[in-house]
């Protein structure tokens, strides 16, 4: 999942860079980009999706850093870290959804 979310983030950068480019092009472009993000449901879904993927990828990356440091590298530790990754990611995804909507 960590690699899949990394690929999705890479592809999702197309949307993020487009929105940034439009918003920095002119004051009218900024108004258009902010209006799209404020009123367009598809834009909100894309933003929430990208934030969700980023949240999971970040939490899974922290889990991998613990594994690299030989912390909890047992079967039970792996299960606990996987469960913690899912729980923390779900909380962050819900918070991202509240923030976007």
One Martini backbone bead per residue (centre of mass of N, CA, C, O) as a GRO file, in nm:
protein
  101
    1UNK     BB    1   0.055   0.065  -0.018
    2UNK     BB    2   0.292   0.261  -0.011
    3UNK     BB    3   0.352   0.248  -0.317
    4UNK     BB    4   0.074   0.319  -0.425
    5UNK     BB    5   0.056   0.600  -0.288
    6UNK     BB    6   0.303   0.711  -0.434
    7UNK     BB    7   0.185   0.695  -0.719
    8UNK     BB    8  -0.068   0.865  -0.669
    9UNK     BB    9   0.086   1.120  -0.589
   10UNK     BB   10   0.237   1.159  -0.852
   11UNK     BB   11  -0.018   1.189  -1.028
   12UNK     BB   12  -0.158   1.414  -0.844
   13UNK     BB   13   0.041   1.648  -0.914
   14UNK     BB   14  -0.102   1.752  -1.160
   15UNK     BB   15  -0.332   1.892  -1.008
   16UNK     BB   16  -0.161   2.064  -0.816
   17UNK     BB   17   0.005   2.218  -1.035
   18UNK     BB   18  -0.234   2.337  -1.182
   19UNK     BB   19  -0.355   2.498  -0.946
   20UNK     BB   20  -0.099   2.663  -0.892
   21UNK     BB   21  -0.069   2.791  -1.172
   22UNK     BB   22  -0.343   2.932  -1.181
   23UNK     BB   23  -0.315   3.094  -0.907
   24UNK     BB   24  -0.032   3.244  -1.015
   25UNK     BB   25  -0.106   3.397  -1.285
   26UNK     BB   26  -0.354   3.557  -1.143
   27UNK     BB   27  -0.615   3.695  -0.988
   28UNK     BB   28  -0.821   3.538  -1.162
   29UNK     BB   29  -0.690   3.259  -1.119
   30UNK     BB   30  -0.727   3.251  -0.817
   31UNK     BB   31  -1.035   3.274  -0.819
   32UNK     BB   32  -1.082   3.016  -0.986
   33UNK     BB   33  -0.940   2.813  -0.800
   34UNK     BB   34  -1.095   2.879  -0.537
   35UNK     BB   35  -1.375   2.825  -0.658
   36UNK     BB   36  -1.331   2.530  -0.734
   37UNK     BB   37  -1.260   2.438  -0.438
   38UNK     BB   38  -1.536   2.554  -0.309
   39UNK     BB   39  -1.771   2.435  -0.543
   40UNK     BB   40  -1.632   2.173  -0.648
   41UNK     BB   41  -1.671   1.842  -0.597
   42UNK     BB   42  -1.439   1.718  -0.759
   43UNK     BB   43  -1.213   1.891  -0.634
   44UNK     BB   44  -1.264   1.795  -0.345
   45UNK     BB   45  -1.215   1.494  -0.396
   46UNK     BB   46  -0.926   1.523  -0.495
   47UNK     BB   47  -0.813   1.661  -0.245
   48UNK     BB   48  -0.896   1.441  -0.044
   49UNK     BB   49  -0.748   1.209  -0.182
   50UNK     BB   50  -0.463   1.330  -0.161
   51UNK     BB   51  -0.464   1.361   0.149
   52UNK     BB   52  -0.514   1.061   0.209
   53UNK     BB   53  -0.264   0.949   0.072
   54UNK     BB   54  -0.063   1.116   0.234
   55UNK     BB   55  -0.135   1.011   0.514
   56UNK     BB   56  -0.074   0.713   0.468
   57UNK     BB   57   0.216   0.745   0.364
   58UNK     BB   58   0.327   0.879   0.618
   59UNK     BB   59   0.259   0.659   0.827
   60UNK     BB   60   0.404   0.426   0.677
   61UNK     BB   61   0.682   0.562   0.685
   62UNK     BB   62   0.711   0.557   0.991
   63UNK     BB   63   0.694   0.252   1.014
   64UNK     BB   64   0.951   0.200   0.843
   65UNK     BB   65   1.143   0.346   1.034
   66UNK     BB   66   1.105   0.152   1.269
   67UNK     BB   67   1.205  -0.097   1.114
   68UNK     BB   68   1.492   0.017   1.053
   69UNK     BB   69   1.534   0.039   1.386
   70UNK     BB   70   1.431  -0.231   1.518
   71UNK     BB   71   1.118  -0.177   1.586
   72UNK     BB   72   0.904  -0.428   1.608
   73UNK     BB   73   1.045  -0.708   1.465
   74UNK     BB   74   0.770  -0.876   1.485
   75UNK     BB   75   0.482  -1.023   1.455
   76UNK     BB   76   0.332  -0.854   1.670
   77UNK     BB   77   0.453  -0.578   1.587
   78UNK     BB   78   0.343  -0.579   1.299
   79UNK     BB   79   0.046  -0.585   1.372
   80UNK     BB   80   0.042  -0.328   1.546
   81UNK     BB   81   0.149  -0.134   1.328
   82UNK     BB   82  -0.074  -0.185   1.121
   83UNK     BB   83  -0.308  -0.095   1.302
   84UNK     BB   84  -0.198   0.189   1.362
   85UNK     BB   85  -0.190   0.285   1.071
   86UNK     BB   86  -0.492   0.266   1.016
   87UNK     BB   87  -0.600   0.441   1.247
   88UNK     BB   88  -0.441   0.703   1.192
   89UNK     BB   89  -0.532   0.733   0.897
   90UNK     BB   90  -0.835   0.758   0.947
   91UNK     BB   91  -0.820   1.010   1.118
   92UNK     BB   92  -0.677   1.188   0.902
   93UNK     BB   93  -0.895   1.153   0.681
   94UNK     BB   94  -1.125   1.278   0.838
   95UNK     BB   95  -0.989   1.553   0.887
   96UNK     BB   96  -0.956   1.618   0.587
   97UNK     BB   97  -1.258   1.614   0.519
   98UNK     BB   98  -1.338   1.844   0.707
   99UNK     BB   99  -1.147   2.057   0.579
  100UNK     BB  100  -1.254   2.046   0.282
  101UNK     BB  101  -1.576   2.069   0.355
   0.00000   0.00000   0.00000
